[in-house]
mmCIF file of C-alpha atoms in Angstrom:
data_model
loop_
_atom_site.group_PDB
_atom_site.id
_atom_site.type_symbol
_atom_site.label_atom_id
_atom_site.label_comp_id
_atom_site.label_asym_id
_atom_site.label_seq_id
_atom_site.Cartn_x
_atom_site.Cartn_y
_atom_site.Cartn_z
ATOM 1 C CA VAL A 1 17.693 -36.537 -0.361
ATOM 2 C CA VAL A 2 15.281 -37.388 2.459
ATOM 3 C CA MET A 3 13.217 -34.545 3.937
ATOM 4 C CA HIS A 4 10.042 -34.085 5.943
ATOM 5 C CA ALA A 5 7.451 -31.570 4.674
ATOM 6 C CA ALA A 6 10.000 -30.368 2.148
ATOM 7 C CA THR A 7 8.186 -27.471 0.465
ATOM 8 C CA GLN A 8 9.855 -24.628 2.356
ATOM 9 C CA ASP A 9 13.217 -26.403 2.485
ATOM 10 C CA LEU A 10 13.183 -26.687 -1.309
ATOM 11 C CA GLU A 11 12.407 -22.980 -1.639
ATOM 12 C CA VAL A 12 15.350 -22.128 0.619
ATOM 13 C CA LEU A 13 17.677 -24.434 -1.333
ATOM 14 C CA ASP A 14 16.596 -22.917 -4.620
ATOM 15 C CA LEU A 15 17.044 -19.344 -3.384
ATOM 16 C CA ALA A 16 20.298 -19.919 -1.495
ATOM 17 C CA CYS A 17 22.024 -22.424 -3.783
ATOM 18 C CA GLY A 18 20.233 -22.114 -7.101
ATOM 19 C CA SER A 19 19.750 -25.874 -7.256
ATOM 20 C CA LEU A 20 17.548 -28.698 -6.029
ATOM 21 C CA PRO A 21 18.215 -32.339 -5.117
ATOM 22 C CA LYS A 22 18.109 -34.799 -8.021
ATOM 23 C CA THR A 23 15.761 -37.074 -6.100
ATOM 24 C CA LEU A 24 13.518 -36.492 -3.108
ATOM 25 C CA PHE A 25 11.799 -38.716 -0.572
ATOM 26 C CA ASP A 26 9.409 -36.707 1.592
ATOM 27 C CA THR A 27 8.551 -38.695 4.712
ATOM 28 C CA GLN A 28 5.365 -36.699 5.318
ATOM 29 C CA ILE A 29 4.012 -37.459 1.846
ATOM 30 C CA ALA A 30 5.012 -41.113 2.174
ATOM 31 C CA ALA A 31 3.254 -41.353 5.543
ATOM 32 C CA GLY A 32 0.066 -40.075 3.946
ATOM 33 C CA PHE A 33 -0.076 -43.227 1.819
ATOM 34 C CA VAL A 34 0.153 -45.584 4.804
ATOM 35 C CA GLY A 35 -2.637 -44.296 7.005
ATOM 36 C CA GLN A 36 -0.736 -41.559 8.812
ATOM 37 C CA SER A 37 -2.581 -38.531 7.427
ATOM 38 C CA LEU A 38 0.098 -35.809 7.124
ATOM 39 C CA PRO A 39 1.880 -36.196 10.471
ATOM 40 C CA SER A 40 4.513 -34.063 12.107
ATOM 41 C CA LEU A 41 8.022 -35.474 12.154
ATOM 42 C CA ALA A 42 7.770 -35.956 15.924
ATOM 43 C CA ASN A 43 4.642 -38.099 15.582
ATOM 44 C CA LEU A 44 6.180 -40.123 12.775
ATOM 45 C CA VAL A 45 9.404 -40.804 14.694
ATOM 46 C CA GLU A 46 7.462 -41.831 17.784
ATOM 47 C CA ARG A 47 5.236 -44.193 15.784
ATOM 48 C CA PHE A 48 7.981 -45.933 13.784
ATOM 49 C CA LYS A 49 11.032 -45.592 16.050
ATOM 50 C CA GLY A 50 9.466 -45.327 19.513
ATOM 51 C CA VAL A 51 11.489 -42.175 20.171
ATOM 52 C CA ARG A 52 10.158 -38.869 21.487
ATOM 53 C CA LEU A 53 11.895 -35.919 19.899
ATOM 54 C CA PRO A 54 12.772 -32.961 22.135
ATOM 55 C CA LYS A 55 10.371 -30.051 21.848
ATOM 56 C CA GLY A 56 11.892 -26.954 20.329
ATOM 57 C CA ASP A 57 11.244 -23.422 21.493
ATOM 58 C CA ARG A 58 9.356 -21.805 18.619
ATOM 59 C CA LEU A 59 10.525 -18.389 19.859
ATOM 60 C CA THR A 60 14.209 -19.286 19.781
ATOM 61 C CA ASP A 61 16.479 -17.016 17.725
ATOM 62 C CA TRP A 62 18.339 -19.234 15.256
ATOM 63 C CA LEU A 63 20.438 -16.309 13.996
ATOM 64 C CA ILE A 64 22.409 -15.953 17.227
ATOM 65 C CA ARG A 65 25.860 -17.574 17.195
ATOM 66 C CA PRO A 66 27.111 -19.723 18.688
ATOM 67 C CA LEU A 67 24.012 -21.895 18.987
ATOM 68 C CA ALA A 68 23.246 -23.191 22.457
ATOM 69 C CA GLU A 69 23.609 -26.904 23.203
ATOM 70 C CA ASP A 70 19.826 -27.444 23.357
ATOM 71 C CA GLN A 71 19.446 -25.743 19.959
ATOM 72 C CA ARG A 72 22.087 -28.003 18.408
ATOM 73 C CA ARG A 73 20.495 -31.063 19.974
ATOM 74 C CA TYR A 74 17.056 -30.056 18.673
ATOM 75 C CA ALA A 75 18.380 -29.413 15.145
ATOM 76 C CA ALA A 76 20.216 -32.746 15.079
ATOM 77 C CA SER A 77 17.145 -34.655 16.254
ATOM 78 C CA ASP A 78 15.240 -33.230 13.287
ATOM 79 C CA VAL A 79 17.357 -35.248 10.847
ATOM 80 C CA GLU A 80 18.726 -38.094 12.959
ATOM 81 C CA HIS A 81 15.966 -40.582 12.092
ATOM 82 C CA LEU A 82 15.117 -39.546 8.516
ATOM 83 C CA LEU A 83 17.106 -42.244 6.696
ATOM 84 C CA SER A 84 15.753 -45.097 8.792
ATOM 85 C CA LEU A 85 12.254 -43.608 8.501
ATOM 86 C CA LYS A 86 12.618 -43.735 4.730
ATOM 87 C CA ASP A 87 13.468 -47.436 4.951
ATOM 88 C CA ASP A 88 10.501 -48.172 7.233
ATOM 89 C CA LEU A 89 8.059 -46.210 5.092
ATOM 90 C CA SER A 90 9.373 -47.648 1.824
ATOM 91 C CA GLU A 91 8.912 -51.166 3.149
ATOM 92 C CA GLU A 92 5.310 -50.486 4.165
ATOM 93 C CA LEU A 93 4.580 -48.695 0.881
ATOM 94 C CA LEU A 94 5.942 -51.672 -1.030
ATOM 95 C CA GLU A 95 3.750 -54.072 0.951
ATOM 96 C CA ARG A 96 0.674 -51.964 0.134
ATOM 97 C CA GLY A 97 1.617 -51.544 -3.525
ATOM 98 C CA ARG A 98 1.916 -47.763 -3.179
ATOM 99 C CA LEU A 99 5.642 -47.102 -3.387
ATOM 100 C CA GLU A 100 5.326 -45.894 -6.975
ATOM 101 C CA TRP A 101 2.480 -43.556 -5.988
ATOM 102 C CA ALA A 102 4.508 -41.964 -3.198
ATOM 103 C CA THR A 103 7.621 -41.699 -5.369
ATOM 104 C CA SER A 104 5.584 -39.966 -8.056
ATOM 105 C CA GLU A 105 4.197 -37.413 -5.601
ATOM 106 C CA CYS A 106 7.658 -36.712 -4.188
ATOM 107 C CA GLU A 107 8.958 -36.042 -7.696
ATOM 108 C CA ILE A 108 6.076 -33.644 -8.391
ATOM 109 C CA LEU A 109 6.953 -31.754 -5.201
ATOM 110 C CA ARG A 110 10.653 -31.670 -6.103
ATOM 111 C CA ALA A 111 9.978 -30.414 -9.634
ATOM 112 C CA ARG A 112 7.584 -27.769 -8.341
ATOM 113 C CA GLY A 113 10.408 -26.311 -6.296
ATOM 114 C CA ARG A 114 12.272 -25.205 -9.412
ATOM 115 C CA ASN A 115 9.348 -23.227 -10.806
ATOM 116 C CA VAL A 116 10.427 -19.596 -10.929
ATOM 117 C CA ARG A 117 7.756 -17.393 -9.407
ATOM 118 C CA ASP A 118 6.818 -14.759 -11.963
ATOM 119 C CA PRO A 119 5.817 -11.583 -10.073
ATOM 120 C CA GLU A 120 3.463 -10.608 -12.897
ATOM 121 C CA ALA A 121 1.534 -13.861 -12.445
ATOM 122 C CA ALA A 122 1.413 -13.641 -8.638
ATOM 123 C CA TRP A 123 -2.105 -12.191 -8.608
ATOM 124 C CA LEU A 124 -3.462 -15.362 -10.211
ATOM 125 C CA ARG A 125 -2.500 -17.260 -7.048
ATOM 126 C CA ILE A 126 -4.942 -15.107 -5.055
ATOM 127 C CA LYS A 127 -8.313 -16.829 -5.234
ATOM 128 C CA GLU A 128 -10.311 -13.642 -4.597
ATOM 129 C CA ALA A 129 -8.412 -11.759 -7.312
ATOM 130 C CA ARG A 130 -8.971 -14.173 -10.189
ATOM 131 C CA PRO A 131 -12.581 -13.058 -10.893
ATOM 132 C CA LEU A 132 -11.544 -9.376 -11.125
ATOM 133 C CA LYS A 133 -11.819 -7.728 -14.518
ATOM 134 C CA GLY A 134 -10.595 -4.710 -16.441
ATOM 135 C CA GLU A 135 -8.635 -2.039 -14.630
ATOM 136 C CA THR A 136 -9.330 -3.621 -11.236
ATOM 137 C CA ALA A 137 -7.601 -6.829 -12.345
ATOM 138 C CA ALA A 138 -4.667 -4.832 -13.738
ATOM 139 C CA ILE A 139 -4.225 -3.019 -10.419
ATOM 140 C CA ALA A 140 -4.389 -6.331 -8.556
ATOM 141 C CA GLN A 141 -1.656 -7.625 -10.866
ATOM 142 C CA CYS A 142 0.584 -4.611 -10.210
ATOM 143 C CA VAL A 143 0.068 -4.600 -6.435
ATOM 144 C CA ALA A 144 0.635 -8.362 -6.168
ATOM 145 C CA ALA A 145 3.784 -8.057 -8.312
ATOM 146 C CA TRP A 146 5.109 -5.320 -6.010
ATOM 147 C CA ARG A 147 4.337 -7.510 -2.990
ATOM 148 C CA GLU A 148 6.213 -10.435 -4.562
ATOM 149 C CA ARG A 149 9.321 -8.355 -5.288
ATOM 150 C CA ARG A 150 9.240 -6.691 -1.887
ATOM 151 C CA ALA A 151 9.020 -10.073 -0.138
ATOM 152 C CA ALA A 152 12.066 -11.272 -2.080
ATOM 153 C CA GLU A 153 13.999 -8.116 -1.119
ATOM 154 C CA ILE A 154 13.429 -8.532 2.610
ATOM 155 C CA ASP A 155 13.448 -12.353 2.512
ATOM 156 C CA GLN A 156 10.003 -12.712 4.060
ATOM 157 C CA PRO A 157 6.779 -14.520 3.043
ATOM 158 C CA VAL A 158 4.564 -12.481 0.722
ATOM 159 C CA ARG A 159 1.738 -12.391 3.273
ATOM 160 C CA PHE A 160 4.122 -10.777 5.768
ATOM 161 C CA VAL A 161 4.421 -7.879 3.351
ATOM 162 C CA MET A 162 0.707 -7.657 2.573
ATOM 163 C CA SER A 163 -2.259 -9.995 2.974
ATOM 164 C CA ASP A 164 -4.265 -11.342 0.049
ATOM 165 C CA LEU A 165 -7.256 -9.471 1.449
ATOM 166 C CA ALA A 166 -5.342 -6.188 1.317
ATOM 167 C CA VAL A 167 -4.177 -6.765 -2.279
ATOM 168 C CA VAL A 168 -7.758 -7.313 -3.440
ATOM 169 C CA GLY A 169 -9.040 -4.421 -1.314
ATOM 170 C CA VAL A 170 -6.521 -2.001 -2.798
ATOM 171 C CA ALA A 171 -7.405 -3.139 -6.318
ATOM 172 C CA GLN A 172 -11.104 -2.585 -5.692
ATOM 173 C CA ARG A 173 -10.827 0.742 -3.832
ATOM 174 C CA LYS A 174 -8.064 2.203 -6.048
ATOM 175 C CA PRO A 175 -6.734 4.645 -3.401
ATOM 176 C CA HIS A 176 -4.734 7.695 -4.526
ATOM 177 C CA THR A 177 -3.680 9.029 -1.116
ATOM 178 C CA ILE A 178 -2.216 7.597 2.058
ATOM 179 C CA GLU A 179 -5.430 8.503 3.890
ATOM 180 C CA ALA A 180 -7.518 6.589 1.351
ATOM 181 C CA LEU A 181 -5.083 3.672 1.526
ATOM 182 C CA ARG A 182 -5.374 3.616 5.309
ATOM 183 C CA LYS A 183 -9.128 2.977 4.969
ATOM 184 C CA VAL A 184 -8.704 -0.140 2.818
ATOM 185 C CA ARG A 185 -9.621 -3.337 4.620
ATOM 186 C CA GLY A 186 -6.507 -5.320 5.476
ATOM 187 C CA ILE A 187 -4.205 -2.296 5.491
ATOM 188 C CA ASP A 188 -2.747 -1.211 8.822
ATOM 189 C CA GLU A 189 0.016 1.126 9.965
ATOM 190 C CA ARG A 190 2.627 -1.552 9.306
ATOM 191 C CA HIS A 191 1.950 -1.184 5.579
ATOM 192 C CA LEU A 192 2.453 2.587 5.721
ATOM 193 C CA ARG A 193 5.868 2.669 7.393
ATOM 194 C CA ALA A 194 8.841 4.217 5.614
ATOM 195 C CA ASN A 195 7.854 4.551 1.957
ATOM 196 C CA SER A 196 5.791 1.364 1.665
ATOM 197 C CA GLY A 197 2.531 3.275 1.415
ATOM 198 C CA GLU A 198 3.825 5.381 -1.469
ATOM 199 C CA LEU A 199 5.096 2.280 -3.249
ATOM 200 C CA ILE A 200 1.656 0.677 -2.971
ATOM 201 C CA LEU A 201 0.054 3.834 -4.398
ATOM 202 C CA GLU A 202 2.610 3.796 -7.205
ATOM 203 C CA ALA A 203 1.598 0.216 -8.004
ATOM 204 C CA VAL A 204 -2.041 1.346 -8.112
ATOM 205 C CA ARG A 205 -1.192 4.138 -10.549
ATOM 206 C CA SER A 206 0.788 1.786 -12.769
ATOM 207 C CA GLY A 207 -2.259 -0.457 -13.157
ATOM 208 C CA GLU A 208 -4.764 2.281 -13.920
ATOM 209 C CA GLY A 209 -6.009 2.434 -17.477
ATOM 210 C CA LYS A 210 -4.549 -0.964 -18.321
ATOM 211 C CA VAL A 211 -6.085 -4.274 -19.296
ATOM 212 C CA VAL A 212 -4.553 -7.313 -17.661
ATOM 213 C CA SER A 213 -3.110 -10.068 -19.814
ATOM 214 C CA ARG A 214 -4.343 -13.477 -18.716
ATOM 215 C CA PRO A 215 -2.590 -16.762 -19.583
ATOM 216 C CA ASN A 216 -3.865 -18.454 -22.712
ATOM 217 C CA SER A 217 -5.752 -21.468 -21.459
ATOM 218 C CA VAL A 218 -8.925 -23.310 -22.243
ATOM 219 C CA SER A 219 -11.586 -22.760 -19.606
ATOM 220 C CA PHE A 220 -13.578 -25.742 -18.426
ATOM 221 C CA GLU A 221 -16.789 -24.706 -16.699
ATOM 222 C CA LEU A 222 -18.676 -27.224 -14.617
ATOM 223 C CA ASP A 223 -22.173 -27.882 -15.952
ATOM 224 C CA ARG A 224 -24.730 -26.606 -13.445
ATOM 225 C CA LYS A 225 -26.477 -29.971 -13.567
ATOM 226 C CA LEU A 226 -23.307 -31.620 -12.260
ATOM 227 C CA ARG A 227 -22.713 -29.260 -9.327
ATOM 228 C CA PRO A 228 -24.699 -31.400 -6.856
ATOM 229 C CA ALA A 229 -22.509 -34.342 -7.873
ATOM 230 C CA VAL A 230 -19.394 -32.617 -6.501
ATOM 231 C CA ALA A 231 -20.480 -33.045 -2.878
ATOM 232 C CA LEU A 232 -21.568 -36.636 -3.479
ATOM 233 C CA VAL A 233 -18.318 -37.608 -5.210
ATOM 234 C CA SER A 234 -16.307 -35.792 -2.512
ATOM 235 C CA ALA A 235 -18.066 -37.843 0.160
ATOM 236 C CA TRP A 236 -17.352 -41.071 -1.708
ATOM 237 C CA VAL A 237 -13.674 -40.153 -2.208
ATOM 238 C CA SER A 238 -13.309 -39.339 1.508
ATOM 239 C CA GLN A 239 -14.856 -42.667 2.421
ATOM 240 C CA LEU A 240 -12.649 -44.545 -0.061
ATOM 241 C CA CYS A 241 -9.523 -42.890 1.341
ATOM 242 C CA HIS A 242 -10.592 -43.770 4.877
ATOM 243 C CA GLU A 243 -11.045 -47.410 3.867
ATOM 244 C CA LEU A 244 -7.684 -47.528 2.055
ATOM 245 C CA GLU A 245 -5.882 -45.517 4.763
ATOM 246 C CA ILE A 246 -4.698 -42.767 2.422
ATOM 247 C CA GLU A 247 -4.707 -39.060 3.220
ATOM 248 C CA THR A 248 -7.642 -37.626 1.229
ATOM 249 C CA SER A 249 -5.823 -34.464 0.114
ATOM 250 C CA LEU A 250 -3.180 -36.622 -1.586
ATOM 251 C CA VAL A 251 -5.858 -38.253 -3.723
ATOM 252 C CA ALA A 252 -8.230 -35.447 -4.622
ATOM 253 C CA THR A 253 -9.253 -31.956 -3.610
ATOM 254 C CA ARG A 254 -12.638 -30.437 -4.391
ATOM 255 C CA SER A 255 -10.951 -28.550 -7.239
ATOM 256 C CA ASP A 256 -9.661 -31.845 -8.687
ATOM 257 C CA ILE A 257 -13.159 -33.318 -8.597
ATOM 258 C CA GLU A 258 -14.715 -30.237 -10.196
ATOM 259 C CA GLY A 259 -12.082 -30.324 -12.945
ATOM 260 C CA LEU A 260 -12.719 -33.985 -13.684
ATOM 261 C CA LEU A 261 -16.497 -33.496 -13.817
ATOM 262 C CA ALA A 262 -15.988 -30.501 -16.116
ATOM 263 C CA GLY A 263 -13.910 -32.624 -18.490
ATOM 264 C CA ASP A 264 -10.646 -30.772 -17.835
ATOM 265 C CA PRO A 265 -7.764 -33.057 -18.916
ATOM 266 C CA ARG A 266 -5.462 -31.136 -16.551
ATOM 267 C CA SER A 267 -7.311 -32.463 -13.509
ATOM 268 C CA ARG A 268 -5.033 -34.638 -11.398
ATOM 269 C CA LEU A 269 -7.740 -37.303 -11.532
ATOM 270 C CA SER A 270 -7.399 -37.620 -15.303
ATOM 271 C CA SER A 271 -4.071 -39.437 -15.339
ATOM 272 C CA GLY A 272 -1.721 -41.708 -13.431
ATOM 273 C CA TRP A 273 -2.595 -43.627 -10.308
ATOM 274 C CA ARG A 274 -5.379 -41.186 -9.402
ATOM 275 C CA ALA A 275 -7.212 -41.958 -12.648
ATOM 276 C CA GLU A 276 -7.026 -45.669 -11.903
ATOM 277 C CA LEU A 277 -8.091 -45.283 -8.286
ATOM 278 C CA VAL A 278 -10.758 -42.592 -8.646
ATOM 279 C CA GLY A 279 -10.960 -40.824 -12.010
ATOM 280 C CA GLU A 280 -12.090 -43.715 -14.201
ATOM 281 C CA ARG A 281 -14.698 -44.790 -11.650
ATOM 282 C CA VAL A 282 -16.114 -41.275 -11.390
ATOM 283 C CA ASN A 283 -16.296 -41.075 -15.190
ATOM 284 C CA ASP A 284 -18.303 -44.308 -15.112
ATOM 285 C CA LEU A 285 -20.640 -42.653 -12.632
ATOM 286 C CA VAL A 286 -21.118 -39.531 -14.766
ATOM 287 C CA SER A 287 -21.649 -41.551 -17.945
ATOM 288 C CA GLY A 288 -24.264 -43.742 -16.282
ATOM 289 C CA ARG A 289 -22.174 -46.922 -16.334
ATOM 290 C CA ALA A 290 -22.058 -46.905 -12.521
ATOM 291 C CA ALA A 291 -24.204 -45.660 -9.673
ATOM 292 C CA LEU A 292 -23.706 -44.636 -6.058
ATOM 293 C CA ALA A 293 -25.834 -46.450 -3.530
ATOM 294 C CA PHE A 294 -25.983 -46.805 0.239
ATOM 295 C CA GLY A 295 -24.550 -50.033 1.582
ATOM 296 C CA PRO A 296 -26.018 -51.925 4.550
ATOM 297 C CA ASP A 297 -23.705 -50.082 6.954
ATOM 298 C CA ALA A 298 -24.736 -46.646 5.591
ATOM 299 C CA THR A 299 -21.589 -46.348 3.482
ATOM 300 C CA LEU A 300 -21.526 -45.164 -0.118
ATOM 301 C CA VAL A 301 -20.960 -47.912 -2.674
ATOM 302 C CA LEU A 302 -19.983 -47.208 -6.276
ATOM 303 C CA GLU A 303 -21.247 -50.154 -8.283
ATOM 304 C CA PRO A 304 -21.759 -50.990 -11.978
ATOM 305 C CA ARG A 305 -25.242 -50.449 -13.335
ATOM 306 C CA SER A 306 -26.973 -53.332 -15.029
ATOM 307 C CA GLU A 307 -27.858 -52.746 -18.670
ATOM 308 C CA ASP A 308 -31.587 -53.091 -17.994
ATOM 309 C CA SER A 309 -31.639 -50.599 -15.103
#
């Protein structure tokens, strides 16, 4: 199956059909490996096919039937060029020796789509909630789980139901009344309609007096001495990606770099094509086998260190 920016489409397929495609080629991911950043489909079609796609009305109601002619034309144009785009991108990826990289990333995206979202683990996806401890963490877990289930019931994104900020705020303030809930940052009247406010308070009560169960995993903390290296390595990775015409976020995020420097084998930079392109060279830097220097054009150069240096 060929898609563009397939994440949400895969979620819909999984929810509506209970299945996912056996193979996936995401044209946005592929474009990121050939110097196109992460382009919109319209930009990609114009660049490779010389065709300007019609602009859709983002306020159009796609639930109304029958669809108008301009709606049908817009929907058809969204898929009309995908197969030929795949051919064009695959050819360029092959020329650059990156077809396997792109295929690997598309498979990771496809496989991720079948991961069942556990409501009880939803709070761990909220960055500001992960440091919480004790009863506060347990309340965050219960409120986030309620939000996850409620979103599934009404078929809306979780942040439509309640923002991350509100989940953390409720966990920290531990309100017991609607008036107290109303004062929590991130909570507005929308959250108090019908019985939603009472359900949030019920989630708070269910978390009180409990200790949250965290996943069993080995923690890899970054040595304080290596923290300054994160910014330096990030700058070098960004420069390398610019030179190679690869979207930086496809290669490494700051979290990936921190994980590698901390010795976490789960870091994306510890295996596969990323290890060959970046990970092994950064390990050489950390171990002293290589050094970063400024080149004549003010660029960063990662070069081997001589044994007598």
